C-alpha cells in the first residue's frame, strides 16, 4: 500500500493533526492494555479451574 504525503496549510494545522494522532495512539494503547489484563485474568481463571478439576479427579 502506497501512502501519499499529507500536506498541511500551516504549521498549526500540522501540529493539531500530530496531537490528534498521538491522542488516538494513547487511547488505542490504553484499550489494548485493558484487553491484555482481561485476557490474563481469563487465562489465570481457566488455569485455576483446570487445576482444581485435575486435583479433585473430575475431568
mmCIF file of N, CA and C in Angstrom:
data_model
loop_
_atom_site.group_PDB
_atom_site.id
_atom_site.type_symbol
_atom_site.label_atom_id
_atom_site.label_comp_id
_atom_site.label_asym_id
_atom_site.label_seq_id
_atom_site.Cartn_x
_atom_site.Cartn_y
_atom_site.Cartn_z
ATOM 1 N N UNK A 1 0.853 -1.178 0.000
ATOM 2 C CA UNK A 1 0.000 0.000 0.000
ATOM 3 C C UNK A 1 0.893 1.233 0.000
ATOM 4 N N UNK A 2 0.618 2.124 -0.925
ATOM 5 C CA UNK A 2 1.421 3.332 -1.039
ATOM 6 C C UNK A 2 0.681 4.503 -0.397
ATOM 7 N N UNK A 3 1.388 5.239 0.416
ATOM 8 C CA UNK A 3 0.803 6.390 1.095
ATOM 9 C C UNK A 3 1.302 7.671 0.459
ATOM 10 N N UNK A 4 0.389 8.584 0.270
ATOM 11 C CA UNK A 4 0.751 9.902 -0.244
ATOM 12 C C UNK A 4 1.039 10.816 0.939
ATOM 13 N N UNK A 5 2.043 11.648 0.835
ATOM 14 C CA UNK A 5 2.323 12.572 1.941
ATOM 15 C C UNK A 5 1.158 13.555 2.116
ATOM 16 N N UNK A 6 0.872 13.859 3.364
ATOM 17 C CA UNK A 6 -0.201 14.798 3.679
ATOM 18 C C UNK A 6 0.387 16.198 3.696
ATOM 19 N N UNK A 7 -0.312 17.112 3.065
ATOM 20 C CA UNK A 7 0.168 18.500 3.046
ATOM 21 C C UNK A 7 -0.762 19.350 3.898
ATOM 22 N N UNK A 8 -0.158 20.119 4.766
ATOM 23 C CA UNK A 8 -0.923 20.997 5.647
ATOM 24 C C UNK A 8 -0.704 22.440 5.220
ATOM 25 N N UNK A 9 -1.728 23.254 5.439
ATOM 26 C CA UNK A 9 -1.656 24.646 5.023
ATOM 27 C C UNK A 9 -0.827 25.499 5.977
ATOM 28 N N UNK A 10 -0.730 25.048 7.215
ATOM 29 C CA UNK A 10 0.033 25.843 8.176
ATOM 30 C C UNK A 10 0.691 24.916 9.199
ATOM 31 N N UNK A 11 1.616 25.467 9.916
ATOM 32 C CA UNK A 11 2.311 24.715 10.962
ATOM 33 C C UNK A 11 1.321 24.316 12.061
ATOM 34 N N UNK A 12 0.423 25.229 12.396
ATOM 35 C CA UNK A 12 -0.573 24.957 13.438
ATOM 36 C C UNK A 12 -1.463 23.769 13.063
ATOM 37 N N UNK A 13 -1.840 23.716 11.786
ATOM 38 C CA UNK A 13 -2.661 22.614 11.301
ATOM 39 C C UNK A 13 -1.903 21.288 11.429
ATOM 40 N N UNK A 14 -0.631 21.298 11.108
ATOM 41 C CA UNK A 14 0.199 20.099 11.219
ATOM 42 C C UNK A 14 0.354 19.671 12.677
ATOM 43 N N UNK A 15 0.567 20.634 13.562
ATOM 44 C CA UNK A 15 0.707 20.335 14.986
ATOM 45 C C UNK A 15 -0.588 19.755 15.535
ATOM 46 N N UNK A 16 -1.714 20.315 15.143
ATOM 47 C CA UNK A 16 -3.016 19.819 15.586
ATOM 48 C C UNK A 16 -3.225 18.381 15.114
ATOM 49 N N UNK A 17 -2.887 18.098 13.877
ATOM 50 C CA UNK A 17 -3.035 16.749 13.336
ATOM 51 C C UNK A 17 -2.137 15.766 14.094
ATOM 52 N N UNK A 18 -0.920 16.181 14.384
ATOM 53 C CA UNK A 18 0.010 15.331 15.125
ATOM 54 C C UNK A 18 -0.509 15.051 16.534
ATOM 55 N N UNK A 19 -1.050 16.067 17.177
ATOM 56 C CA UNK A 19 -1.626 15.875 18.521
ATOM 57 C C UNK A 19 -2.789 14.889 18.496
ATOM 58 N N UNK A 20 -3.631 14.990 17.463
ATOM 59 C CA UNK A 20 -4.744 14.046 17.327
ATOM 60 C C UNK A 20 -4.231 12.620 17.144
ATOM 61 N N UNK A 21 -3.191 12.465 16.337
ATOM 62 C CA UNK A 21 -2.617 11.126 16.113
ATOM 63 C C UNK A 21 -2.057 10.555 17.410
ATOM 64 N N UNK A 22 -1.374 11.385 18.165
ATOM 65 C CA UNK A 22 -0.804 10.944 19.436
ATOM 66 C C UNK A 22 -1.915 10.555 20.402
ATOM 67 N N UNK A 23 -2.965 11.351 20.460
ATOM 68 C CA UNK A 23 -4.089 11.055 21.348
ATOM 69 C C UNK A 23 -4.750 9.731 20.963
ATOM 70 N N UNK A 24 -4.951 9.511 19.655
ATOM 71 C CA UNK A 24 -5.544 8.246 19.196
ATOM 72 C C UNK A 24 -4.653 7.064 19.554
ATOM 73 N N UNK A 25 -3.337 7.242 19.416
ATOM 74 C CA UNK A 25 -2.407 6.160 19.756
ATOM 75 C C UNK A 25 -2.476 5.857 21.252
ATOM 76 N N UNK A 26 -2.534 6.884 22.075
ATOM 77 C CA UNK A 26 -2.642 6.660 23.519
ATOM 78 C C UNK A 26 -3.923 5.925 23.875
ATOM 79 N N UNK A 27 -5.021 6.317 23.249
ATOM 80 C CA UNK A 27 -6.298 5.647 23.502
ATOM 81 C C UNK A 27 -6.242 4.181 23.072
ATOM 82 N N UNK A 28 -5.643 3.929 21.920
ATOM 83 C CA UNK A 28 -5.505 2.562 21.433
ATOM 84 C C UNK A 28 -4.621 1.750 22.373
ATOM 85 N N UNK A 29 -3.505 2.322 22.802
ATOM 86 C CA UNK A 29 -2.614 1.638 23.739
ATOM 87 C C UNK A 29 -3.331 1.309 25.045
ATOM 88 N N UNK A 30 -4.134 2.247 25.533
ATOM 89 C CA UNK A 30 -4.879 2.027 26.773
ATOM 90 C C UNK A 30 -5.880 0.886 26.588
ATOM 91 N N UNK A 31 -6.603 0.893 25.467
ATOM 92 C CA UNK A 31 -7.567 -0.166 25.184
ATOM 93 C C UNK A 31 -6.885 -1.526 25.074
ATOM 94 N N UNK A 32 -5.749 -1.551 24.397
ATOM 95 C CA UNK A 32 -5.011 -2.800 24.244
ATOM 96 C C UNK A 32 -4.518 -3.314 25.597
ATOM 97 N N UNK A 33 -4.063 -2.409 26.441
ATOM 98 C CA UNK A 33 -3.602 -2.786 27.776
ATOM 99 C C UNK A 33 -4.760 -3.372 28.588
ATOM 100 N N UNK A 34 -5.932 -2.770 28.498
ATOM 101 C CA UNK A 34 -7.116 -3.282 29.200
ATOM 102 C C UNK A 34 -7.490 -4.672 28.696
ATOM 103 N N UNK A 35 -7.409 -4.867 27.383
ATOM 104 C CA UNK A 35 -7.712 -6.176 26.808
ATOM 105 C C UNK A 35 -6.693 -7.224 27.271
ATOM 106 N N UNK A 36 -5.434 -6.819 27.367
ATOM 107 C CA UNK A 36 -4.392 -7.735 27.822
ATOM 108 C C UNK A 36 -4.630 -8.156 29.265
ATOM 109 N N UNK A 37 -4.996 -7.208 30.117
ATOM 110 C CA UNK A 37 -5.289 -7.516 31.522
ATOM 111 C C UNK A 37 -6.473 -8.482 31.596
ATOM 112 N N UNK A 38 -7.495 -8.218 30.803
ATOM 113 C CA UNK A 38 -8.682 -9.078 30.784
ATOM 114 C C UNK A 38 -8.308 -10.496 30.335
ATOM 115 N N UNK A 39 -7.503 -10.602 29.287
ATOM 116 C CA UNK A 39 -7.090 -11.911 28.773
ATOM 117 C C UNK A 39 -6.250 -12.658 29.805
ATOM 118 N N UNK A 40 -5.381 -11.936 30.502
ATOM 119 C CA UNK A 40 -4.571 -12.579 31.545
ATOM 120 C C UNK A 40 -5.448 -13.137 32.659
ATOM 121 N N UNK A 41 -6.428 -12.349 33.085
ATOM 122 C CA UNK A 41 -7.331 -12.795 34.146
ATOM 123 C C UNK A 41 -8.094 -14.032 33.701
ATOM 124 N N UNK A 42 -8.581 -14.031 32.464
ATOM 125 C CA UNK A 42 -9.311 -15.183 31.943
ATOM 126 C C UNK A 42 -8.409 -16.409 31.885
ATOM 127 N N UNK A 43 -7.160 -16.219 31.478
ATOM 128 C CA UNK A 43 -6.221 -17.341 31.403
ATOM 129 C C UNK A 43 -5.919 -17.890 32.791
ATOM 130 N N UNK A 44 -5.754 -17.020 33.763
ATOM 131 C CA UNK A 44 -5.496 -17.455 35.137
ATOM 132 C C UNK A 44 -6.693 -18.221 35.671
ATOM 133 N N UNK A 45 -7.899 -17.691 35.438
ATOM 134 C CA UNK A 45 -9.113 -18.372 35.892
ATOM 135 C C UNK A 45 -9.258 -19.738 35.236
ATOM 136 N N UNK A 46 -9.001 -19.786 33.940
ATOM 137 C CA UNK A 46 -9.112 -21.040 33.209
ATOM 138 C C UNK A 46 -8.108 -22.049 33.759
ATOM 139 N N UNK A 47 -6.879 -21.605 33.981
ATOM 140 C CA UNK A 47 -5.826 -22.477 34.509
ATOM 141 C C UNK A 47 -6.196 -22.963 35.907
ATOM 142 N N UNK A 48 -6.715 -22.071 36.729
ATOM 143 C CA UNK A 48 -7.098 -22.433 38.092
ATOM 144 C C UNK A 48 -8.222 -23.465 38.086
ATOM 145 N N UNK A 49 -9.223 -23.261 37.230
ATOM 146 C CA UNK A 49 -10.335 -24.223 37.146
ATOM 147 C C UNK A 49 -9.847 -25.585 36.653
ATOM 148 N N UNK A 50 -8.977 -25.578 35.653
ATOM 149 C CA UNK A 50 -8.466 -26.820 35.122
ATOM 150 C C UNK A 50 -7.648 -27.548 36.186
ATOM 151 N N UNK A 51 -6.887 -26.801 36.949
ATOM 152 C CA UNK A 51 -6.061 -27.405 38.004
ATOM 153 C C UNK A 51 -6.953 -27.971 39.097
ATOM 154 N N UNK A 52 -8.004 -27.242 39.460
ATOM 155 C CA UNK A 52 -8.922 -27.716 40.504
ATOM 156 C C UNK A 52 -9.585 -29.027 40.048
ATOM 157 N N UNK A 53 -9.987 -29.093 38.795
ATOM 158 C CA UNK A 53 -10.618 -30.300 38.289
ATOM 159 C C UNK A 53 -9.631 -31.457 38.319
ATOM 160 N N UNK A 54 -8.398 -31.209 37.946
ATOM 161 C CA UNK A 54 -7.382 -32.256 37.957
ATOM 162 C C UNK A 54 -7.128 -32.749 39.375
ATOM 163 N N UNK A 55 -7.018 -31.837 40.324
ATOM 164 C CA UNK A 55 -6.736 -32.225 41.704
ATOM 165 C C UNK A 55 -7.905 -32.965 42.333
ATOM 166 N N UNK A 56 -9.120 -32.628 41.937
ATOM 167 C CA UNK A 56 -10.301 -33.277 42.526
ATOM 168 C C UNK A 56 -10.641 -34.580 41.812
ATOM 169 N N UNK A 57 -9.966 -34.832 40.707
ATOM 170 C CA UNK A 57 -10.217 -36.061 39.967
ATOM 171 C C UNK A 57 -11.364 -35.954 38.988
ATOM 172 N N UNK A 58 -11.931 -34.795 38.822
ATOM 173 C CA UNK A 58 -13.040 -34.582 37.880
ATOM 174 C C UNK A 58 -12.472 -34.014 36.584
ATOM 175 N N UNK A 59 -12.537 -34.755 35.531
ATOM 176 C CA UNK A 59 -12.033 -34.249 34.258
ATOM 177 C C UNK A 59 -13.061 -34.336 33.183
#
